[in-house]
Coordinates of C-alpha atoms in Angstrom, one line a residue:
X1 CA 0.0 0.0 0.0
X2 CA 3.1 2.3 0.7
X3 CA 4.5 1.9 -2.4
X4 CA 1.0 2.2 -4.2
X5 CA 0.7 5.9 -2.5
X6 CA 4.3 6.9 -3.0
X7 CA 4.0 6.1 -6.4
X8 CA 0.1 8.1 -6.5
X9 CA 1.7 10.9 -5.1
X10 CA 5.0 10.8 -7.5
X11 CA 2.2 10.9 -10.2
X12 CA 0.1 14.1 -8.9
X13 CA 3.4 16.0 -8.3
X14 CA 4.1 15.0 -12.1
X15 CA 0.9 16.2 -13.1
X16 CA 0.5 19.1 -11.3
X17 CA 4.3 20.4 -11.9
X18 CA 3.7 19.5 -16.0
X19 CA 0.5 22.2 -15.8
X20 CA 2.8 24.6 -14.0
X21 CA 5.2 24.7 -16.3
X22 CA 2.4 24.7 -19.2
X23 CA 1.2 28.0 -17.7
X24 CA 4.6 29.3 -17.0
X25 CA 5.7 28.8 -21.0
X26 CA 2.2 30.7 -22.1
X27 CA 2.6 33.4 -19.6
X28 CA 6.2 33.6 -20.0
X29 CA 5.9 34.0 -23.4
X30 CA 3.1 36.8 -23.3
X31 CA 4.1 38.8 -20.7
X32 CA 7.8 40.1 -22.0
X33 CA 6.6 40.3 -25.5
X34 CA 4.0 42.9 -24.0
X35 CA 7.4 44.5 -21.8
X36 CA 9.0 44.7 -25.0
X37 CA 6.3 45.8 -27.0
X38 CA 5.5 48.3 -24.7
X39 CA 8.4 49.8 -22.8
X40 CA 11.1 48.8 -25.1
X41 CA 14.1 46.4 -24.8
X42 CA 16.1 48.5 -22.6
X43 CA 13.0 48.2 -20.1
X44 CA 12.7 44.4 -20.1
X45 CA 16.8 43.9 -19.9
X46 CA 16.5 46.3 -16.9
X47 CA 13.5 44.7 -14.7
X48 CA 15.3 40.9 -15.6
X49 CA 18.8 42.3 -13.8
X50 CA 17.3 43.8 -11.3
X51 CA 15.8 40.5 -10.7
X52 CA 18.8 38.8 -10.8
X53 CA 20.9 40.9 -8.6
X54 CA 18.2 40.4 -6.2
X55 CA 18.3 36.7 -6.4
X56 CA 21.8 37.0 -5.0
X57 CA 20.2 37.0 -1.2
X58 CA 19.3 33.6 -1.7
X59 CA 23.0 32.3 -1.2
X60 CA 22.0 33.1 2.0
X61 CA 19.6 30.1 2.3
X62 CA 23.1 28.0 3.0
X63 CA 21.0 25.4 0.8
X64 CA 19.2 24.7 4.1
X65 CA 15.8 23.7 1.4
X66 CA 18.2 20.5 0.4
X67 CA 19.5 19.6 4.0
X68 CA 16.1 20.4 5.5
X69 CA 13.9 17.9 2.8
X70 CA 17.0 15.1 3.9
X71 CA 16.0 15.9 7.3
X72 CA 12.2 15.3 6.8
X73 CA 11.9 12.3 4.5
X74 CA 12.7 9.7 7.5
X75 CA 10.0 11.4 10.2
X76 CA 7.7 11.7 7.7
X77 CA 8.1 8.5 6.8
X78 CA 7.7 7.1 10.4
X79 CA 5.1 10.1 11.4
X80 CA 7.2 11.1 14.2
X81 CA 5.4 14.8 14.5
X82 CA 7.7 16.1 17.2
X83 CA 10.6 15.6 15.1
X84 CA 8.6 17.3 11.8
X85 CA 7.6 20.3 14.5
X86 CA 11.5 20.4 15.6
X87 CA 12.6 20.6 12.1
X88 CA 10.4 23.3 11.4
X89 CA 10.5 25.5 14.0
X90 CA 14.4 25.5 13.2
X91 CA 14.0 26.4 9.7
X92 CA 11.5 29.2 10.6
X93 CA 14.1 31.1 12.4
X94 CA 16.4 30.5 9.7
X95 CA 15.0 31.9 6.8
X96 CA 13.0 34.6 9.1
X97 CA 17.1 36.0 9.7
X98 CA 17.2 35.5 6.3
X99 CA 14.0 37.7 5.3
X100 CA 15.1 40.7 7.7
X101 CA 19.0 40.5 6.0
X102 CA 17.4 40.6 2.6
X103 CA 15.4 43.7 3.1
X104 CA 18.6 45.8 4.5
X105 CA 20.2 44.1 1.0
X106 CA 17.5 45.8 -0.7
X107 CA 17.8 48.7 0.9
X108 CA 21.7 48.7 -0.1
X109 CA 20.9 47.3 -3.7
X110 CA 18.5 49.9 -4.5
X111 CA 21.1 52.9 -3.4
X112 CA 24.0 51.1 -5.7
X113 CA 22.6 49.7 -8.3
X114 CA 21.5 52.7 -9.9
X115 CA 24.7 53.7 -11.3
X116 CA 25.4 50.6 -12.6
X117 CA 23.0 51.4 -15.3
X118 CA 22.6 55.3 -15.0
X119 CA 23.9 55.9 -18.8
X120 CA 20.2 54.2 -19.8
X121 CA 17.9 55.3 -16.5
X122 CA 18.0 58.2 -14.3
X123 CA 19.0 57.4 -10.9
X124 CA 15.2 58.2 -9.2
X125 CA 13.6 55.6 -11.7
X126 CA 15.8 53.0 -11.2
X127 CA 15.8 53.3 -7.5
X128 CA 11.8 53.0 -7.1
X129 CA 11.9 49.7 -9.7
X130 CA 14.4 48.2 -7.5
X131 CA 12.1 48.7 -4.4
X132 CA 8.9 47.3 -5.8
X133 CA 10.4 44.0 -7.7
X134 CA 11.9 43.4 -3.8
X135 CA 8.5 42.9 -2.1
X136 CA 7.3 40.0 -3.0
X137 CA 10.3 38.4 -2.7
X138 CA 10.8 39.5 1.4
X139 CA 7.4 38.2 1.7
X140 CA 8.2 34.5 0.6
X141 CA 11.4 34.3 3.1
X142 CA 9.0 35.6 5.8
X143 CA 6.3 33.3 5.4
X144 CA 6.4 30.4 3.0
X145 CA 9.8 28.6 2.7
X146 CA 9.4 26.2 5.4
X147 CA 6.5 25.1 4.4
X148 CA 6.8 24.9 1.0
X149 CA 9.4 22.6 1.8
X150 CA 8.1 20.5 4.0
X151 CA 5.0 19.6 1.4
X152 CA 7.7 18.8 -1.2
X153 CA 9.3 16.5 1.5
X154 CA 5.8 14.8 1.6
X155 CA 5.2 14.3 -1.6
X156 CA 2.6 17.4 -1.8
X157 CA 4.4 19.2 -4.0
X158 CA 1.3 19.6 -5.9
X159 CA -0.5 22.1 -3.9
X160 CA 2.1 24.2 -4.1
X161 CA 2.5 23.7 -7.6
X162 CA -1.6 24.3 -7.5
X163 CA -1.1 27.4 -6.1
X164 CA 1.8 29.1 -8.2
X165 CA -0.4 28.1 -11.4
X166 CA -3.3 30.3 -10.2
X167 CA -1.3 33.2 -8.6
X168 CA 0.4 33.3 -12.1
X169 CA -2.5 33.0 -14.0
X170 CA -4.1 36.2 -12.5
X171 CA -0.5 38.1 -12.7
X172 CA -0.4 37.7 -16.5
X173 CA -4.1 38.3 -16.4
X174 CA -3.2 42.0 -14.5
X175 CA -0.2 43.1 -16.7
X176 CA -1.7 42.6 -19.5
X177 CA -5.2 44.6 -18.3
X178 CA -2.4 47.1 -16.7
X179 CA -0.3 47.9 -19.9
X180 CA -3.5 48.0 -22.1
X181 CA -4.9 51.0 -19.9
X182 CA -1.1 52.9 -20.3
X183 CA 0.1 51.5 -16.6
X184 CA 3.9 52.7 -16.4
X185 CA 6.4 49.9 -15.9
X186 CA 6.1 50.5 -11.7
X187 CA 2.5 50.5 -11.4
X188 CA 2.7 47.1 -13.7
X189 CA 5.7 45.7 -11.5
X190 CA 3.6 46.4 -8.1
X191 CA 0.7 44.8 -9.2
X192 CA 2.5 42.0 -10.1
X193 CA 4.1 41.8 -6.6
X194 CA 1.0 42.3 -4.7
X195 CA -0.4 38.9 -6.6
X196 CA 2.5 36.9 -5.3
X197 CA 2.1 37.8 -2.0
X198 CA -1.0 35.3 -1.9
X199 CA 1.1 32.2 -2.1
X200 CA 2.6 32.2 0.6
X201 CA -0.1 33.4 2.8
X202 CA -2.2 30.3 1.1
X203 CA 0.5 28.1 1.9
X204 CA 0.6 29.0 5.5
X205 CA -3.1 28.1 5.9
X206 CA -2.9 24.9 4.5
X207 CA 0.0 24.0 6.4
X208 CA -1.8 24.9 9.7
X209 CA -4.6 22.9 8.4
X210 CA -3.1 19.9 7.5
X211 CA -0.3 18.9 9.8
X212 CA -0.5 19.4 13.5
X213 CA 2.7 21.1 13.9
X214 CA 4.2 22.1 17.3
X215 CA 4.3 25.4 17.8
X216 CA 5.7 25.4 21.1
X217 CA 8.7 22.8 20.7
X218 CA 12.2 23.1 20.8
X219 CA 13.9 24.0 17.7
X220 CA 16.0 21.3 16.2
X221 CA 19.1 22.6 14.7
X222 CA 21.0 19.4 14.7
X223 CA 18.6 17.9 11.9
X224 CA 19.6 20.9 9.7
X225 CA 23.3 20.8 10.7
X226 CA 24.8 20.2 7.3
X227 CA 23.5 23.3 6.0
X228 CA 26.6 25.1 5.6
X229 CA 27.7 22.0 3.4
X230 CA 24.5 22.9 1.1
X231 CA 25.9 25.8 0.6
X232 CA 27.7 24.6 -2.4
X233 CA 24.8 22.8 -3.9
X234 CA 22.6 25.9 -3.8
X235 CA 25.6 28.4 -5.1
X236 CA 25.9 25.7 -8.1
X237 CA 22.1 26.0 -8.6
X238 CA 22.5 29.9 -8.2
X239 CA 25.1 30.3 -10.9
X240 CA 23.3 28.0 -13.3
X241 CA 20.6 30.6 -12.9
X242 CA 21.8 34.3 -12.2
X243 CA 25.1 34.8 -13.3
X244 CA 25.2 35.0 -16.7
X245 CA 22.9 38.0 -16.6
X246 CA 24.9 39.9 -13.5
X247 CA 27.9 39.6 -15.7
X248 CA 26.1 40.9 -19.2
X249 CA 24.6 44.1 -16.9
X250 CA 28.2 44.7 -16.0
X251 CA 30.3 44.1 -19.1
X252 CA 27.8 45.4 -21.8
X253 CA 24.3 46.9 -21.7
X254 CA 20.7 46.2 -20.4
X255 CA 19.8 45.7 -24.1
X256 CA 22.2 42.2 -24.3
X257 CA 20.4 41.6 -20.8
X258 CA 17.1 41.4 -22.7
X259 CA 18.5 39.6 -25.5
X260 CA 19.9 36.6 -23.2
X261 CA 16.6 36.9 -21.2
X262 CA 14.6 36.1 -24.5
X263 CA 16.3 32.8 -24.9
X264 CA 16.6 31.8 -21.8
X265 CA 12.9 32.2 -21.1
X266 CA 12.3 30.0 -24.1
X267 CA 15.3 27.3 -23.1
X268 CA 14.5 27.3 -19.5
X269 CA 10.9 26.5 -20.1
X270 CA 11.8 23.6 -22.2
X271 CA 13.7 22.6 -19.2
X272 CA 11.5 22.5 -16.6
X273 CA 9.2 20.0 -18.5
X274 CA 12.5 17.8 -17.9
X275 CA 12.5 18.9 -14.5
X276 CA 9.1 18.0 -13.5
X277 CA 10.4 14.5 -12.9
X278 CA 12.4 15.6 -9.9
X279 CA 9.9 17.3 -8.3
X280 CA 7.7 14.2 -8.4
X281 CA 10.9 12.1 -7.4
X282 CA 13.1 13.4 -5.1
X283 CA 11.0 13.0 -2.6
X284 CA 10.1 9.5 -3.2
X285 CA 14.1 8.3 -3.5
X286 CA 14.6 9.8 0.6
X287 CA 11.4 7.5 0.8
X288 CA 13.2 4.1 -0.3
X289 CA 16.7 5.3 1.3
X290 CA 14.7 6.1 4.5
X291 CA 13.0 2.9 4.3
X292 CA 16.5 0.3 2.9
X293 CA 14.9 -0.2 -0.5
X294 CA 18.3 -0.8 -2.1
X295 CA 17.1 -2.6 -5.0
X296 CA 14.1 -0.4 -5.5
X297 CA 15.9 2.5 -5.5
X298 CA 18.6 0.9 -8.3
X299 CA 15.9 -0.3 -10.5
X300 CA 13.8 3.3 -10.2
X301 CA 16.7 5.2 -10.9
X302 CA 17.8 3.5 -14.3
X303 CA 14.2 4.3 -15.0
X304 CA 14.7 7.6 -14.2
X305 CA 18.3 7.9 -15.9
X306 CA 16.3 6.4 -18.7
X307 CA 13.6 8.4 -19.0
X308 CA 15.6 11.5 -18.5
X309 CA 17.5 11.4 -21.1
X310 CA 15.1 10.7 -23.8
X311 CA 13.4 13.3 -22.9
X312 CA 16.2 16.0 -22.9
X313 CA 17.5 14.4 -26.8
X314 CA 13.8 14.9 -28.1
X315 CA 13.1 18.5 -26.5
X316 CA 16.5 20.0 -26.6
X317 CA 17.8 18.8 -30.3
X318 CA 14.1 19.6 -31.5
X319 CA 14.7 23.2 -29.6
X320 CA 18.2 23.7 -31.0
X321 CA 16.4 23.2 -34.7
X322 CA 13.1 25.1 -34.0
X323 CA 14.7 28.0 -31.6
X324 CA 15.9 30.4 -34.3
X325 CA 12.9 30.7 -36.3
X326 CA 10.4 31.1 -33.5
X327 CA 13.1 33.9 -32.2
X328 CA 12.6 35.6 -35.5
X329 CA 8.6 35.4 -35.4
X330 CA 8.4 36.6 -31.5
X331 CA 11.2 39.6 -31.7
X332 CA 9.8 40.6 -35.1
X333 CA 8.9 44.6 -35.5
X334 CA 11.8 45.0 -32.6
X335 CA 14.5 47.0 -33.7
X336 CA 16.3 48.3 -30.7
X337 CA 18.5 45.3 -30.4
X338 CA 19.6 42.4 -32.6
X339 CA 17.9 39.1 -31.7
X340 CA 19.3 36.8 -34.3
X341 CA 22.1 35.4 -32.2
X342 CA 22.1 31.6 -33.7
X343 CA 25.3 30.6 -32.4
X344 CA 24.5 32.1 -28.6
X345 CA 21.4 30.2 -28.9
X346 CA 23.0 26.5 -29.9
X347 CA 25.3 26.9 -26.9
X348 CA 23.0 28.3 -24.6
X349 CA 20.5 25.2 -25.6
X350 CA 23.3 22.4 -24.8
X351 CA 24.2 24.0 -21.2
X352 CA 20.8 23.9 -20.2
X353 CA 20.4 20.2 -21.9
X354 CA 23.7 19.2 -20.3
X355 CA 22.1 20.7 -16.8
X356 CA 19.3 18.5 -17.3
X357 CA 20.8 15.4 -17.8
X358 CA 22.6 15.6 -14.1
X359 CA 18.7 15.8 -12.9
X360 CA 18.7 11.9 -11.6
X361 CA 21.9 12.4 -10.2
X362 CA 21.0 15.4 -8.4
X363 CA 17.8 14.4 -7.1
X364 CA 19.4 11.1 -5.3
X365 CA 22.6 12.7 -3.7
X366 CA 19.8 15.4 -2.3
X367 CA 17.4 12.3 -0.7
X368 CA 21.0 10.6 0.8
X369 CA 22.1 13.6 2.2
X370 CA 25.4 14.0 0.7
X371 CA 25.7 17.5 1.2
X372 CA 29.5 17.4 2.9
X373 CA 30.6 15.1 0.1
X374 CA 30.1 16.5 -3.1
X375 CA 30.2 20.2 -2.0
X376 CA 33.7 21.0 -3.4
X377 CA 32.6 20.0 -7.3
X378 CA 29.4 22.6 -6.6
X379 CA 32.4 25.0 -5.6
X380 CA 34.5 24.2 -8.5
X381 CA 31.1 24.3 -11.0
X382 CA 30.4 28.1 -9.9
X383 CA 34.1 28.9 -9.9
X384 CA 34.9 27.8 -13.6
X385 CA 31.5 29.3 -14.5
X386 CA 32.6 32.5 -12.8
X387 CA 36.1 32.8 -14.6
X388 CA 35.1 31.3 -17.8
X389 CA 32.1 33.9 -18.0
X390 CA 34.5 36.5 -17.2
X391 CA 37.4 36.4 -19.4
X392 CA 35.3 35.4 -23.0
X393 CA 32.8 38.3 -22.2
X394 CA 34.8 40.9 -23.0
X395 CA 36.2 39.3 -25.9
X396 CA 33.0 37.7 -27.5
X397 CA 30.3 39.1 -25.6
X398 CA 26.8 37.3 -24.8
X399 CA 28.3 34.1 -26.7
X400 CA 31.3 33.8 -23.9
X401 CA 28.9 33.7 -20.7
X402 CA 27.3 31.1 -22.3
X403 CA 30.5 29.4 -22.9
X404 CA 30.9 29.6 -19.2
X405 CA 27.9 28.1 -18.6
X406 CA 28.6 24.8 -20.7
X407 CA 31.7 24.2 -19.4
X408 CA 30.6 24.3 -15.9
X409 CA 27.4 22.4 -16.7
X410 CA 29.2 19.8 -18.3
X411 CA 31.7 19.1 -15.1
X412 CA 29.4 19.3 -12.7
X413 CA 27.6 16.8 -14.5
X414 CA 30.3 14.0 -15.4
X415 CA 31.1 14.8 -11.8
X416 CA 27.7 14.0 -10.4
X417 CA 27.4 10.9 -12.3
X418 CA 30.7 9.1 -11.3
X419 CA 29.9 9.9 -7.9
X420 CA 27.1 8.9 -7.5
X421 CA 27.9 5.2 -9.1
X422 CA 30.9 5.1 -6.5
X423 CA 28.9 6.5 -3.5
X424 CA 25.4 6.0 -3.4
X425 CA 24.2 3.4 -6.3
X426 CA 27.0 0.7 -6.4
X427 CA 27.3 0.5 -10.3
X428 CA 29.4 0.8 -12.9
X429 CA 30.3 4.1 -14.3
X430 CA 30.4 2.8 -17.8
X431 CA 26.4 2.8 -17.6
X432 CA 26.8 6.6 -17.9
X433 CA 28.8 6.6 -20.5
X434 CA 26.9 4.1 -22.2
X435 CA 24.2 6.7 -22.5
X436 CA 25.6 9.5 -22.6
X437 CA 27.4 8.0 -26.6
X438 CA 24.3 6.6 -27.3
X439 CA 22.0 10.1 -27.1
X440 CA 24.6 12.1 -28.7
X441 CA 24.8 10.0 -31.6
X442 CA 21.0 9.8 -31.9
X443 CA 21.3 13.9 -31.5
X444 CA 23.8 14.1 -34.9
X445 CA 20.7 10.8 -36.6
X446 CA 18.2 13.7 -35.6
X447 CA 19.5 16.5 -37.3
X448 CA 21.0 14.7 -40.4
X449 CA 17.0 13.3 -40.4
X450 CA 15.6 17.3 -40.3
X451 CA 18.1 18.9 -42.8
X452 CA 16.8 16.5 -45.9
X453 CA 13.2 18.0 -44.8
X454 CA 13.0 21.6 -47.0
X455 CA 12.8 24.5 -44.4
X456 CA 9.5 26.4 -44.9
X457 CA 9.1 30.6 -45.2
X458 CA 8.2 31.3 -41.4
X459 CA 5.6 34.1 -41.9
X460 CA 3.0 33.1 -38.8
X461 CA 3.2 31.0 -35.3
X462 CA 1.1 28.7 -37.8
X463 CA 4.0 27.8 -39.9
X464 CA 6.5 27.6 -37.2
X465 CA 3.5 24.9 -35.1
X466 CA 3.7 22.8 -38.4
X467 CA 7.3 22.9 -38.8
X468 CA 7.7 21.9 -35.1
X469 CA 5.3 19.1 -34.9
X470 CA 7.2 17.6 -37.9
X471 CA 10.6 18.1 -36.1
X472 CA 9.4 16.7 -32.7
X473 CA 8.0 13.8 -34.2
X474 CA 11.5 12.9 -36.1
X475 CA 13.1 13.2 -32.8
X476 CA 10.6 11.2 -30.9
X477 CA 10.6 8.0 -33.7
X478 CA 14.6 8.6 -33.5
X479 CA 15.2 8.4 -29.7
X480 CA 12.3 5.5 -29.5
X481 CA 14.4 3.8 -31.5
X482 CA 17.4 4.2 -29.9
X483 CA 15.5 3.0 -26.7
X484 CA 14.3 0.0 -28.5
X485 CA 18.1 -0.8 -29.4
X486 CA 19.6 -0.4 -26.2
X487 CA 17.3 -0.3 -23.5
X488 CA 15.2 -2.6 -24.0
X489 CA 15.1 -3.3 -20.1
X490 CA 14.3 -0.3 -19.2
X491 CA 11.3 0.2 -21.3
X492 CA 9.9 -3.1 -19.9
X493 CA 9.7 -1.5 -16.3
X494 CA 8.6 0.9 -18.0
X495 CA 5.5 -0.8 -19.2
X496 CA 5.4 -3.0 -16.1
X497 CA 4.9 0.2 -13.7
X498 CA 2.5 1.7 -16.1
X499 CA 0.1 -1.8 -16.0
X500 CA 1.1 -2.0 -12.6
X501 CA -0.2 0.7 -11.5
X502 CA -3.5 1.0 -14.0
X503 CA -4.5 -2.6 -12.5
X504 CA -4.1 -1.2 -8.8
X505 CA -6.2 1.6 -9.7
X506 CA -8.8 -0.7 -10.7
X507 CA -8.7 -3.2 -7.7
X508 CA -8.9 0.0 -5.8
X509 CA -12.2 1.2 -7.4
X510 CA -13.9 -2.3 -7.3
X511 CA -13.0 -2.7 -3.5
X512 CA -14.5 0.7 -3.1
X513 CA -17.6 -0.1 -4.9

């Protein structure tokens, strides 16, 4: 019956985390055409590094979310309370020292950062923007971290995931009724702020409503003791993330910002359809390490491995062919800037595909708790990242940060993988490998496959849709294929889940009836 629910659960998060993200792409792809539109490049590129440079506080978290979900998964698992009350009262302080430090960064932010960019904005402007895009992210260290993180440790990532899809829903829904009635970019970025306040209030209430935490226990700091060896973890994350577009503001202009903030949007949301599968999975790996399910664990994770990587050859070779053309369609009638940046684009696409592939790896040495032992290649990831990024930006521009990013990405990645078949998952390293030839060749099948195919006139969203379909299903036959080949094992666990768990649901309904 335990597995039956922690497989149920693994399923909603899926679900749930797939709409998300389906929601995210629309509105992500509505709302900064509308910036740009509007307000102009310079605008859009301005509001994205202010965001960034904000997102710099969260080092602060000492990766204490990664420690603290480590922490949970074997009370939770046993429904020890006190423990679950100890863990959060613990992390409540935490990230409440955290929320009071990040306003007096604000504070200090929106005095400097002004004259970073005061050759585009006046000093006043500037400032207020800073202030506003701030708020909403005080509010969610104050209030909703801790629990957030303790439904995601339960497998009930889905009601936050719930949650974020409606609060974003009726953001996009304001902006756009904002800009149509001539809001300037403040009054737009305040409403916008205001809306995200609700999630953590909502989270707070269900929280209180479904787990009887105890409020008036002792804090328990030793569960959460290897948060300083998170650190790592979460400044490897961070870079991944935020760096790229600190280092653009710097070395060149907001304009380049809003360039690279176009195709990440686009890349990142392909992403996150990858990532869904940790969010529904994480959790239930600290489940079977809590529990001693060695051989469960092995077989779920080259599942996982499996599925993984199929899915980042079929989205990200599909998005490396399809990724120019829709540029060109989206930035059309935009003239401040150049958006054709092809070559930025291909190597921006393969860091974020490489980033992806480390996601099994990842999600296990988080549920194990190896924080202390893999901290120094986190340290090493954001360092060459860092340097890399630094030196080829002022000699090629946008193209070298994402340079930097690849590299890193890539390390961090081999890195993770022979690791984690020394450490964790006694195997050998050659299964790795193994896949990792296997994919790429089917990458180079894919786009030999697409270039007989005659590229059509892109004149509509229409064109591209068709174009895209035809691409994606090339990729899809290819990889399938490739799976067939070589993995045959893995698609017959695979099946066997799927029937598995279709049959359970059945017995379930008849005993109900």
């Amino acid at each position: 019956m335990v597995k039956i629910m922690r497989t149920k659960k693994a399923l909603e998060n899926i679900i749930c985390e797939f709409l998300l993200e389906l929601v995210t792409v629309v509105c992500g792809l509505i709302v900064p055409r509308l910036i740009i539109g509007t307000f102009g490049s310079g605008i859009n590129g301005l509001s994205s590094s202010i965001s960034q440079f904000l997102s710099y506080i969260v080092l602060l978290e000492s990766g204490v979310g990664g420690v603290m979900r480590a922490a949970l998964y074997k009370p939770l698992a046993e429904n020890d309370i006190n423990s679950i009350s100890g863990i959060i009262k613990a992390s409540e302080r935490f990230f409440k020292k955290i929320a009071f430090i990040f306003l007096a960064y604000l504070l200090v932010l929106s005095v400097i950062y002004p004259f970073i960019v005061q050759k585009d904005f006046d000093y006043l402007f500037t400032f207020s923007l800073v202030l506003i895009i701030g708020i909403s992210t005080f509010f969610q260290y104050y209030f909703g971290i801790s629990y957030q993180i303790l439904l995601q440790a339960d497998q009930r990532q889905y009601i936050s995931s719930l949650m974020r899809i409606g609060t974003m829903v009726v953001n996009s829904v304001m902006i756009i009724l904002l800009i149509k009635i001539g809001a300037s970019i403040h009054i737009v970025k305040l409403g916008s702020s205001i809306v995200f306040l609700a999630r953590p209030i909502m989270l707070n209430l269900y929280v209180k409503k479904k787990y009887s935490i105890i409020k008036s226990c002792e804090p328990d700091n030793n569960a959460i003791k290897q948060k300083w060896d998170g650190l790592g973890h979460h400044i490897a994350y961070f870079v991944h993330n935020n760096t790229d577009i600190v280092l653009l503001t710097i070395f060149t202009n907001v304009k380049e910002v809003s360039v690279y903030s176009v195709y990440y949007m686009i890349i990142s949301n392909i992403s996150k359809i990858v990532t869904i599968f940790l969010t529904g999975l994480e959790a239930a790996f600290g489940n079977m390490i809590a529990k001693g399910e060695k051989e469960t664990l092995s077989r779920i994770f080259n599942l996982f491995e499996f599925i993984v990587f199929s899915l980042t050859t079929i989205l990200f070779t599909s998005t490396s062919l399809l990724i120019m053309p829709f540029i060109s369609i989206y930035t059309r009638g935009v003239t401040d800037v150049n958006y054709n940046r092809p070559l930025f684009a291909y190597i921006l696409t393969a860091a974020i595909a490489a980033y992806c592939i480390r996601i099994p790896y990842h999600a296990v040495v988080l549920a194990a708790g190896h924080f202390k032992q893999t901290k120094k290649g986190a340290y090493l990831e954001a360092a060459i990242n860092v340097i890399v990024s630094i030196v080829l930006v002022n000699i090629i521009g946008i193209e070298g940060v994402a340079i930097g990013t690849l590299v890193a990405m890539l390390y961090r990645t081999i890195q993770y993988a022979f690791y984690l078949s020394k450490n964790v998952i006694q195997r050998s390293s050659f299964c790795f490998i193994k896949k990792l030839i296997i994919y790429m060749v089917s990458v180079l099948v894919i786009i030999l496959f697409v270039n007989i195919i005659q590229e059509p006139v892109f004149r509509t969203y229409y064109d591209w849709l068709n174009y895209a379909i035809i691409v994606t299903v090339i990729a899809l036959l290819i990889t399938l294929a490739a799976g067939l080949i070589f993995f045959r094992m893995e698609i017959h666990d695979l099946i066997s889940i799927a029937k598995g768990t279709l049959s359970k649901k059945r017995e379930v309904k008849k005993r109900e009836n």
